[in-house]
Short mmCIF file of C-alpha atoms in Angstrom, two decimals:
data_model
loop_
_atom_site.label_atom_id
_atom_site.label_comp_id
_atom_site.label_asym_id
_atom_site.label_seq_id
_atom_site.Cartn_x
_atom_site.Cartn_y
_atom_site.Cartn_z
CA MET A 1 74.68 87.12 170.18
CA SER A 2 77.38 86.13 167.71
CA ILE A 3 79.45 88.69 165.84
CA LYS A 4 78.00 87.30 162.61
CA LYS A 5 74.45 88.10 163.73
CA ASP A 6 75.51 91.52 165.02
CA LYS A 7 76.97 92.35 161.62
CA TYR A 8 73.79 91.16 159.91
CA PHE A 9 71.54 93.46 161.95
CA ILE A 10 73.96 96.41 161.73
CA GLY A 11 73.92 95.81 157.99
CA LEU A 12 70.13 96.23 158.05
CA ALA A 13 70.47 99.49 160.01
CA ASN A 14 73.09 100.75 157.54
CA THR A 15 70.81 99.89 154.61
CA LEU A 16 67.99 101.91 156.16
CA ALA A 17 70.35 104.85 156.58
CA ARG A 18 71.67 104.56 153.03
CA ASN A 19 68.15 104.52 151.56
CA SER A 20 67.32 107.91 153.08
CA LEU A 21 70.58 109.69 152.29
CA GLY A 22 69.94 113.28 151.32
CA TYR A 23 66.41 113.44 152.72
CA THR A 24 67.09 114.09 156.41
CA GLY A 25 69.08 117.34 156.37
CA PRO A 26 70.39 119.04 158.36
CA ASN A 27 70.75 115.83 160.39
CA PRO A 28 72.45 112.67 159.10
CA SER A 29 70.36 109.77 157.87
CA VAL A 30 70.35 107.13 160.61
CA GLY A 31 68.86 103.63 160.62
CA THR A 32 67.78 101.77 163.76
CA VAL A 33 66.80 98.12 164.08
CA ILE A 34 65.53 96.62 167.36
CA VAL A 35 65.95 92.90 167.86
CA LYS A 36 64.70 90.42 170.46
CA ASN A 37 65.19 86.66 170.44
CA ASP A 38 66.98 87.01 167.09
CA ASN A 39 63.91 88.61 165.50
CA VAL A 40 63.49 92.19 164.27
CA ILE A 41 60.64 93.69 166.33
CA SER A 42 60.94 97.32 165.20
CA PHE A 43 62.90 99.70 163.00
CA GLY A 44 63.20 103.42 162.32
CA ILE A 45 64.70 105.88 159.86
CA THR A 46 65.45 109.55 160.58
CA GLY A 47 62.44 111.66 159.60
CA ARG A 48 62.32 114.28 156.88
CA SER A 49 64.15 117.46 157.90
CA GLY A 50 66.08 115.44 160.47
CA ARG A 51 63.33 114.72 162.99
CA PRO A 52 62.18 112.57 164.69
CA HIS A 53 65.38 110.60 165.14
CA SER A 54 65.38 106.97 164.06
CA GLU A 55 65.95 105.59 167.57
CA VAL A 56 62.86 107.36 168.90
CA ILE A 57 60.75 106.25 165.93
CA ALA A 58 61.76 102.62 166.45
CA LEU A 59 61.25 102.67 170.23
CA ASN A 60 57.86 104.38 170.03
CA LYS A 61 56.47 101.45 168.05
CA LEU A 62 57.01 99.11 171.02
CA SER A 63 55.48 98.47 174.42
CA ASN A 64 57.70 98.86 177.49
CA LYS A 65 57.71 95.08 177.81
CA ASN A 66 59.09 94.58 174.30
CA LYS A 67 61.66 97.33 174.68
CA LYS A 68 63.12 95.76 177.82
CA ASN A 69 66.10 93.44 177.28
CA SER A 70 66.12 94.07 173.53
CA THR A 71 69.21 94.80 171.42
CA ILE A 72 69.22 98.12 169.58
CA TYR A 73 71.30 98.36 166.40
CA ILE A 74 72.09 101.85 165.09
CA SER A 75 74.09 102.94 162.04
CA LEU A 76 75.55 105.96 163.89
CA GLU A 77 76.32 106.71 167.52
CA PRO A 78 73.10 107.95 169.20
CA CYS A 79 73.05 111.64 170.04
CA ALA A 80 73.94 112.70 173.58
CA HIS A 81 73.09 116.40 173.47
CA TYR A 82 70.00 118.53 173.86
CA GLY A 83 68.97 120.25 170.64
CA LYS A 84 65.49 120.61 169.20
CA THR A 85 64.82 117.19 170.72
CA PRO A 86 66.12 115.46 173.89
CA PRO A 87 69.16 113.15 173.59
CA CYS A 88 68.39 109.78 172.02
CA VAL A 89 70.74 108.14 174.49
CA ASN A 90 68.28 109.10 177.27
CA GLU A 91 65.39 107.47 175.38
CA ILE A 92 67.48 104.36 174.90
CA ILE A 93 68.42 104.11 178.58
CA SER A 94 64.80 104.55 179.70
CA SER A 95 63.76 101.63 177.47
CA LYS A 96 66.07 99.31 179.47
CA PRO A 97 67.70 97.45 176.59
CA LYS A 98 70.06 94.56 177.10
CA ARG A 99 72.56 95.83 174.53
CA VAL A 100 73.26 98.69 172.14
CA VAL A 101 75.31 98.15 168.98
CA TYR A 102 76.30 100.99 166.69
CA SER A 103 78.50 101.15 163.64
CA ILE A 104 80.53 104.35 163.97
CA ASN A 105 81.10 107.37 166.22
CA ASP A 106 79.31 110.61 165.44
CA PRO A 107 81.90 113.34 164.63
CA ASP A 108 79.63 115.99 166.18
CA LEU A 109 81.63 117.14 169.22
CA ARG A 110 78.45 117.41 171.27
CA THR A 111 78.06 113.62 171.01
CA SER A 112 81.29 112.01 169.81
CA GLY A 113 82.29 109.23 172.20
CA LYS A 114 79.96 110.48 174.92
CA SER A 115 77.09 108.06 174.32
CA PHE A 116 79.39 105.09 174.82
CA LYS A 117 80.40 106.36 178.25
CA ILE A 118 76.84 107.25 179.25
CA LEU A 119 75.46 103.85 178.25
CA LYS A 120 78.27 102.00 180.02
CA SER A 121 77.68 104.06 183.17
CA LYS A 122 74.06 102.86 183.14
CA LYS A 123 75.17 99.21 182.89
CA VAL A 124 74.08 98.87 179.25
CA LYS A 125 76.34 96.59 177.20
CA VAL A 126 77.72 98.44 174.19
CA THR A 127 79.41 97.22 171.02
CA LYS A 128 80.67 99.72 168.46
CA ASN A 129 82.62 99.98 165.20
CA LEU A 130 80.88 97.08 163.45
CA LEU A 131 80.94 97.45 159.63
CA LYS A 132 82.75 100.71 160.22
CA ASN A 133 84.15 100.94 156.68
CA SER A 134 80.66 100.59 155.22
CA SER A 135 79.43 103.38 157.49
CA LYS A 136 82.30 105.65 156.48
CA LEU A 137 80.98 105.55 152.91
CA ILE A 138 77.43 106.28 154.04
CA TYR A 139 78.49 109.26 156.14
CA LYS A 140 81.38 110.67 154.10
CA ASN A 141 79.45 113.86 153.24
CA TYR A 142 78.30 114.33 156.84
CA PHE A 143 81.80 113.69 158.21
CA TYR A 144 83.29 116.16 155.71
CA SER A 145 80.76 118.84 156.64
CA LYS A 146 81.34 118.41 160.39
CA LYS A 147 85.12 118.29 160.09
CA ASN A 148 85.44 121.33 157.82
CA ASN A 149 82.45 123.33 159.03
CA LYS A 150 81.26 123.85 155.46
CA PRO A 151 78.99 122.08 152.97
CA TYR A 152 79.91 119.13 150.78
CA ILE A 153 79.78 120.27 147.15
CA TYR A 154 78.53 118.42 144.07
CA GLY A 155 79.08 119.84 140.60
CA LYS A 156 76.72 119.15 137.72
CA LEU A 157 76.98 119.97 134.03
CA ALA A 158 75.31 118.85 130.80
CA ILE A 159 77.20 118.87 127.51
CA SER A 160 76.68 117.67 123.98
CA LYS A 161 78.70 114.87 122.46
CA ASP A 162 80.99 117.50 120.94
CA PHE A 163 81.40 119.28 124.31
CA TYR A 164 79.10 122.29 124.04
CA SER A 165 77.13 123.33 127.11
CA LYS A 166 74.55 125.42 125.24
CA ASP A 167 72.31 124.81 122.24
CA LYS A 168 71.42 127.97 120.29
CA LYS A 169 68.10 126.49 119.14
CA ASN A 170 66.93 124.34 122.07
CA PHE A 171 66.88 125.02 125.80
CA TYR A 172 67.84 121.47 126.81
CA ILE A 173 70.84 119.53 125.54
CA THR A 174 70.10 116.16 127.17
CA ASN A 175 67.07 113.87 127.03
CA ASN A 176 64.17 113.51 129.46
CA HIS A 177 65.86 110.71 131.44
CA SER A 178 68.78 113.01 132.20
CA LEU A 179 66.44 115.85 133.15
CA MET A 180 64.56 113.62 135.61
CA THR A 181 67.84 112.42 137.09
CA THR A 182 68.78 116.05 137.70
CA HIS A 183 65.58 116.52 139.69
CA ILE A 184 66.50 113.52 141.82
CA LEU A 185 69.95 114.99 142.46
CA ARG A 186 68.32 118.26 143.50
CA SER A 187 66.04 116.46 145.93
CA LYS A 188 69.02 114.98 147.78
CA VAL A 189 70.87 118.23 148.62
CA ASN A 190 70.08 121.14 150.93
CA CYS A 191 70.90 123.87 148.44
CA ILE A 192 71.52 124.67 144.77
CA LEU A 193 74.25 127.18 144.01
CA THR A 194 74.22 129.21 140.82
CA SER A 195 75.16 132.64 139.46
CA SER A 196 73.09 135.66 138.48
CA LYS A 197 74.47 135.17 134.96
CA THR A 198 72.83 131.75 134.75
CA ILE A 199 69.61 133.13 136.25
CA ASN A 200 69.52 136.00 133.76
CA GLU A 201 70.33 133.88 130.70
CA ASP A 202 68.23 130.78 131.43
CA ASN A 203 65.62 131.86 134.02
CA PRO A 204 65.73 128.38 135.64
CA LYS A 205 63.29 127.17 138.31
CA LEU A 206 65.92 125.06 140.17
CA ASN A 207 63.26 123.00 141.95
CA CYS A 208 62.09 119.38 141.95
CA ARG A 209 59.33 118.72 139.48
CA ILE A 210 58.90 114.97 139.81
CA GLU A 211 55.71 113.70 141.40
CA GLY A 212 56.46 112.81 145.02
CA LEU A 213 59.56 115.02 145.24
CA SER A 214 58.04 118.48 144.94
CA ASP A 215 58.37 118.97 148.71
CA SER A 216 62.10 118.18 148.46
CA SER A 217 63.12 121.25 146.47
CA PRO A 218 66.37 122.63 147.91
CA LYS A 219 67.14 126.16 148.98
CA VAL A 220 68.86 128.38 146.39
CA ALA A 221 72.07 130.41 146.73
CA ILE A 222 73.07 132.94 144.07
CA LEU A 223 76.44 134.57 143.39
CA ASP A 224 75.74 138.12 142.25
CA LYS A 225 78.71 140.40 142.95
CA ASN A 226 77.22 143.49 141.26
CA LEU A 227 73.50 142.85 141.90
CA LYS A 228 72.72 142.19 138.24
CA ILE A 229 69.97 139.65 138.80
CA LYS A 230 66.79 140.42 136.86
CA ARG A 231 63.86 141.55 138.97
CA ASN A 232 61.35 139.45 137.01
CA SER A 233 63.27 136.15 137.19
CA PHE A 234 61.41 133.10 138.44
CA ILE A 235 63.82 132.68 141.37
CA VAL A 236 63.27 136.23 142.62
CA LYS A 237 59.50 136.12 142.19
CA ASN A 238 59.29 132.82 144.09
CA ALA A 239 61.80 133.56 146.85
CA LYS A 240 58.94 133.84 149.37
CA ASN A 241 58.09 130.18 148.69
CA ASN A 242 61.64 128.82 148.84
CA LYS A 243 64.46 130.18 150.99
CA THR A 244 66.79 132.05 148.62
CA PHE A 245 70.18 133.54 149.50
CA LEU A 246 71.94 136.15 147.40
CA PHE A 247 75.63 136.93 147.97
CA TYR A 248 76.67 140.35 146.70
CA ASN A 249 79.29 143.07 147.16
CA LYS A 250 78.19 146.17 145.24
CA ILE A 251 76.06 148.60 147.24
CA ASP A 252 72.79 149.38 145.46
CA HIS A 253 70.23 150.43 148.06
CA LYS A 254 67.30 150.47 145.66
CA LYS A 255 67.99 146.95 144.37
CA VAL A 256 68.63 145.65 147.89
CA LYS A 257 65.32 147.09 149.09
CA PHE A 258 63.48 145.49 146.17
CA LEU A 259 65.04 142.05 146.69
CA LYS A 260 64.33 142.18 150.42
CA SER A 261 60.70 142.95 149.62
CA LYS A 262 60.65 139.70 147.65
CA LYS A 263 62.00 137.84 150.73
CA VAL A 264 65.45 137.20 149.26
CA ILE A 265 68.04 136.81 152.03
CA LEU A 266 70.86 139.20 151.09
CA ILE A 267 74.36 138.61 152.42
CA HIS A 268 76.99 141.27 151.80
CA THR A 269 80.17 139.38 150.95
CA PRO A 270 83.81 140.50 150.94
CA LEU A 271 85.93 140.12 147.83
CA TYR A 272 88.88 137.81 147.37
CA TYR A 273 91.03 138.60 144.32
CA ASN A 274 88.13 140.64 142.90
CA ASN A 275 85.63 137.79 143.22
CA LEU A 276 83.17 137.02 145.97
CA ASP A 277 84.96 135.23 148.81
CA PHE A 278 83.76 131.65 148.32
CA GLU A 279 84.99 130.40 151.67
CA PHE A 280 82.98 133.16 153.36
CA LEU A 281 79.93 132.03 151.39
CA LEU A 282 80.35 128.40 152.45
CA LYS A 283 80.75 129.31 156.12
CA ARG A 284 77.62 131.47 156.02
CA LEU A 285 75.56 128.73 154.38
CA SER A 286 76.80 126.32 157.04
CA ILE A 287 75.33 128.63 159.70
CA TYR A 288 71.96 128.13 157.98
CA GLU A 289 72.37 124.34 158.45
CA ILE A 290 73.20 123.73 154.79
CA SER A 291 75.51 120.72 154.63
CA SER A 292 75.28 119.82 150.92
CA ILE A 293 75.27 121.90 147.74
CA LEU A 294 74.66 121.12 144.07
CA VAL A 295 76.31 123.64 141.75
CA GLU A 296 74.18 124.23 138.65
CA ALA A 297 75.85 126.96 136.65
CA GLY A 298 77.64 127.74 133.43
CA LYS A 299 81.16 127.28 132.16
CA THR A 300 82.75 130.15 134.10
CA LEU A 301 81.68 129.21 137.62
CA ILE A 302 82.06 125.45 137.14
CA THR A 303 85.59 125.68 135.73
CA SER A 304 86.59 128.19 138.42
CA LEU A 305 85.44 125.92 141.26
CA LEU A 306 87.12 122.90 139.67
CA SER A 307 90.40 124.76 139.26
CA LYS A 308 90.29 125.78 142.93
CA ASN A 309 89.57 122.21 144.01
CA LEU A 310 86.30 123.22 145.66
CA ILE A 311 84.06 120.46 144.24
CA ASN A 312 83.92 117.11 146.04
CA GLU A 313 81.97 115.10 143.44
CA PHE A 314 80.81 115.77 139.91
CA TYR A 315 77.97 114.62 137.66
CA LEU A 316 78.61 115.07 133.94
CA PHE A 317 75.64 114.44 131.63
CA VAL A 318 76.75 113.79 128.05
CA SER A 319 74.15 113.90 125.29
CA ASP A 320 74.37 111.62 122.29
CA LYS A 321 73.82 114.63 120.02
CA LYS A 322 76.49 116.72 118.28
CA LEU A 323 75.52 120.39 118.11
CA LYS A 324 78.19 121.58 115.68
CA ASN A 325 77.30 125.14 114.56
CA ARG A 326 74.31 125.22 116.92
CA GLY A 327 76.59 124.84 119.93
CA SER A 328 78.10 127.52 122.13
CA SER A 329 80.20 127.64 125.31
CA GLN A 330 82.75 125.00 124.35
CA LEU A 331 84.17 122.75 127.10
CA LYS A 332 86.42 120.52 125.05
CA HIS A 333 88.75 119.54 127.89
CA ILE A 334 86.14 119.04 130.63
CA LYS A 335 86.59 115.25 130.79
CA ILE A 336 90.37 115.59 131.02
CA SER A 337 90.02 118.22 133.76
CA LEU A 338 87.64 116.00 135.73
CA SER A 339 89.86 112.94 135.41
CA LYS A 340 92.85 114.91 136.69
CA LYS A 341 90.92 116.47 139.53
CA PHE A 342 89.43 113.31 141.04
CA LYS A 343 91.84 110.96 142.77
CA ASN A 344 92.53 107.59 141.15
CA ASN A 345 90.18 108.55 138.30
CA ASN A 346 87.20 107.10 140.19
CA PHE A 347 83.99 107.30 138.20
CA ASN A 348 80.81 105.42 137.39
CA GLU A 349 79.03 105.52 134.05
CA THR A 350 75.26 105.15 133.70
CA PHE A 351 73.44 105.13 130.39
CA LEU A 352 70.20 107.09 130.42
CA ASP A 353 68.78 105.84 127.15
CA LYS A 354 71.26 107.39 124.67
CA ASP A 355 72.68 109.92 127.13
CA ASN A 356 75.63 109.05 129.36
CA LEU A 357 75.96 110.11 133.00
CA ILE A 358 79.51 110.05 134.38
CA HIS A 359 79.81 110.37 138.14
CA TYR A 360 83.28 111.44 139.31
CA TYR A 361 84.14 111.01 142.99
#
């Protein structure tokens, strides 16, 4: 098959992977397209929660006859290790394909470069690194997480047109379009990170409340150095329904016992310059297979993480309203700070009716 056709079908596999980004954690979103006689005969996308893998989904749709002598296009190198499922490379070999084409190597050391050698040893023709630059964009979060052994972090903040993050009279600053967009952002990460201060002041739900996405609510992680979180907060009362982590340092046996009874996962955390050690927190969340985090918090935590260069991307929702005397928690220089922090001032602007969403990356 010509390189032009190979790129076309790899492009289809990459599109499948891109369309499911954020919904396959802890595994990466992978697209598979199976072709025979220049026709697509099957396809697959990684399942919710990372299983089944896309290669298995695509192959299981076909008879042994159709699998044989086909060409399998995959957006990412097929896995070569035993985990909760057998290696996809074994499934591929048993289907007796003519060729395997994949876009980019998997950085996971259990697989990286191994599938190529295994397939070649079984006399399967292999082509790799097609549309590699496109795949790098698809998997940048996954690559970052694997390389650094910690989650990729998104920041999110809503402000008024005159740069206030709180309205003294109304709970929400932005319009309904912005609120729904926030729910979509939540659905595409493994975990929301916030502080006990935000929990105590706002009593947020931090879940997805859009029809069709309610089963995509992320886990919740809370910074609470001195165990100040309110016992009757929504997050605490619903911890049994959604995995909730609380990072603390102060010893309060009574409060710890209560929170444990509510199924909160408590993690005693060392201090770093009198604050909870954030790197420790990230490493611990990584152990729980959390690879992406959305920070939803107030001025203090957001500005601290930005100043320490700990946020990889940022979503700034700007309302069309000026709060004036109704506003509190001023963030006058937030746009300047974000522009300085993100290389080459990369950003996209999206208008959500009269609100403006600025995505810094």
